[in-house]
Coordinates of C-alpha atoms in Angstrom, one line a residue:
M57 CA 78.0 122.5 124.0
A58 CA 81.0 123.4 121.9
A59 CA 83.3 120.6 120.9
R60 CA 86.4 122.8 120.9
Q61 CA 88.0 123.9 124.2
P62 CA 88.5 127.6 124.8
R63 CA 92.0 129.0 124.6
F64 CA 92.9 132.2 126.5
N65 CA 95.9 134.2 125.6
Q66 CA 97.0 136.2 128.7
A67 CA 100.3 137.4 127.4
L68 CA 100.9 141.1 127.2
L69 CA 102.3 142.4 124.0
F70 CA 104.4 145.6 123.9
D71 CA 105.6 147.2 120.7
T72 CA 109.1 148.6 121.5
T73 CA 109.6 150.0 118.1
P74 CA 110.4 153.7 118.5
L75 CA 108.3 156.2 116.6
P76 CA 110.0 158.0 113.7
S77 CA 111.8 161.2 114.6
S78 CA 109.5 163.2 112.3
I79 CA 106.6 162.6 114.8
P80 CA 106.8 165.0 117.7
P81 CA 106.5 163.4 121.2
V82 CA 103.6 164.2 123.4
E83 CA 102.5 163.1 126.9
E84 CA 99.3 161.1 127.1
I85 CA 96.4 162.8 128.8
G86 CA 96.0 160.2 131.5
A87 CA 92.3 160.9 132.3
S88 CA 89.5 158.4 132.7
S89 CA 86.3 158.6 130.8
A90 CA 84.3 160.7 133.3
P91 CA 86.6 163.7 133.3
L92 CA 87.0 163.5 129.5
L93 CA 83.2 163.4 129.1
S94 CA 82.8 166.3 131.5
A95 CA 85.3 168.4 129.5
S96 CA 84.4 167.0 126.0
Y97 CA 82.4 170.0 124.8
F98 CA 85.0 172.5 125.9
I99 CA 87.7 170.4 124.3
G100 CA 85.6 170.5 121.1
A101 CA 85.1 174.2 121.4
R102 CA 88.8 175.1 121.7
C103 CA 90.3 172.2 119.6
R104 CA 88.0 172.2 116.7
P105 CA 90.6 173.4 114.1
Y106 CA 93.0 170.7 115.2
N107 CA 90.3 168.0 115.2
D108 CA 89.2 169.1 111.7
D109 CA 92.8 168.9 110.4
Y110 CA 93.2 165.4 111.9
M111 CA 89.9 164.2 110.4
K112 CA 90.7 165.7 107.0
C113 CA 94.1 164.0 107.1
K114 CA 92.5 160.6 107.9
D115 CA 89.9 161.1 105.2
L116 CA 92.6 161.9 102.6
A117 CA 94.6 158.9 103.6
H118 CA 91.5 156.7 103.0
G119 CA 91.7 155.1 106.4
R120 CA 95.4 154.3 106.2
G121 CA 96.7 157.4 108.0
E122 CA 98.2 156.0 111.1
F123 CA 101.6 157.4 110.6
E124 CA 100.7 160.0 108.0
C125 CA 98.3 161.7 110.5
M126 CA 100.3 161.2 113.7
R127 CA 101.5 164.8 113.7
E128 CA 97.9 166.1 113.5
G129 CA 96.8 163.6 116.2
R130 CA 99.5 164.8 118.5
K131 CA 98.3 168.4 118.1
V132 CA 94.8 167.3 119.1
T133 CA 96.2 165.6 122.2
R134 CA 98.2 168.7 123.2
C135 CA 95.2 170.9 122.8
A136 CA 92.9 168.6 124.8
A137 CA 95.6 168.4 127.6
S138 CA 95.7 172.3 127.6
V139 CA 91.9 172.5 128.1
L140 CA 92.0 170.0 130.9
E141 CA 94.9 171.9 132.5
D142 CA 93.0 175.2 132.3
I143 CA 89.8 173.7 133.7
N144 CA 91.8 172.2 136.6
K145 CA 93.4 175.6 137.3
N146 CA 90.3 177.7 137.1
C147 CA 87.3 175.5 137.9
L148 CA 88.6 172.5 139.8
E149 CA 85.8 172.2 142.4
E150 CA 83.0 172.4 139.8
F151 CA 84.9 170.1 137.4
R152 CA 85.4 167.5 140.1
R153 CA 81.8 167.6 141.3
H154 CA 80.5 167.1 137.7
W155 CA 82.8 164.3 136.7
N156 CA 82.3 162.5 140.1
C157 CA 78.5 162.7 139.4
L158 CA 79.0 161.3 136.0
E159 CA 81.2 158.5 137.4
N160 CA 78.5 157.6 140.0
N161 CA 75.6 157.8 137.5
N162 CA 76.9 155.6 134.7
Q163 CA 78.1 158.5 132.6
Q164 CA 74.5 159.8 132.1
L165 CA 74.7 163.5 131.5
W166 CA 71.0 164.2 132.4
Q167 CA 71.6 162.9 135.9
C168 CA 74.2 165.6 136.6
R169 CA 72.7 168.8 135.1
R170 CA 73.0 170.9 138.3
H171 CA 76.7 170.3 138.5
E172 CA 77.0 170.8 134.7
W173 CA 75.4 174.2 134.9
K174 CA 77.8 175.4 137.5
L175 CA 80.8 174.0 135.6
N176 CA 79.5 175.6 132.3
G177 CA 79.2 178.9 134.0
C178 CA 82.6 178.8 135.6
V179 CA 84.3 177.7 132.3
F180 CA 82.5 180.4 130.3
D181 CA 83.4 183.1 132.9
K182 CA 87.0 182.2 133.3
L183 CA 88.0 180.6 130.0
G184 CA 85.4 182.0 127.6
L185 CA 84.5 178.5 126.4
E186 CA 80.8 177.7 125.9
K187 CA 79.1 174.3 125.6
K188 CA 77.3 174.0 122.2
I189 CA 75.9 170.7 121.0
P190 CA 76.7 170.3 117.3
D191 CA 73.8 170.2 114.9
A192 CA 71.2 171.0 117.6
P193 CA 68.0 172.4 116.3
T194 CA 68.1 176.2 116.5
N195 CA 64.3 176.6 117.3
E196 CA 64.5 174.5 120.5
T197 CA 66.1 175.0 123.9
P198 CA 69.2 172.8 124.0
V199 CA 68.8 169.8 126.1
H200 CA 71.5 170.8 128.6
L201 CA 69.7 174.2 129.2
R202 CA 66.3 172.9 129.9
K203 CA 65.0 173.5 133.4
R204 CA 63.2 170.2 133.6
Q205 CA 65.1 167.0 133.2
I206 CA 62.3 164.4 132.9
Y207 CA 64.5 161.3 133.2
S208 CA 66.7 162.4 136.0
Q209 CA 66.6 160.9 139.4
N210 CA 68.9 163.6 140.9
D211 CA 67.0 166.6 139.5
P212 CA 63.3 165.9 139.9
G213 CA 60.8 168.4 138.7
V214 CA 61.5 172.0 137.7
I215 CA 64.8 173.4 138.8
T216 CA 65.2 177.0 139.6

């Protein structure tokens, strides 16, 4: 048993220092992890140039780019918000079914492939965005397109 008594700090700390005027304001996305995971590949497809700019800025700042890269970070946030807004306008039912499935299945993508296929089709048809897994082997069927999900409890066997 420890000789020292535990101390808990329950105080909330708020930084009220305003951001510099050179940093453009942006609204936060305000989504939980399930909708962000559901839309993540589409966000990556549309926002890749902004993400690359942000990561390059962070790399050039040698890990010290909190303020230096805030402008690029805000562009990433705006782009992600626009993708979520477009998905909500055009594919709301499919999007809700998929992220609710993720929410109820511990964020395990393979448990929700049926809903994912419908969402992917809707987003491709209406927004022209396609889910692509980075650095996936080109000689294999991508995991999200396989008809048989061997670990899934919701999609047993071969799905037609």
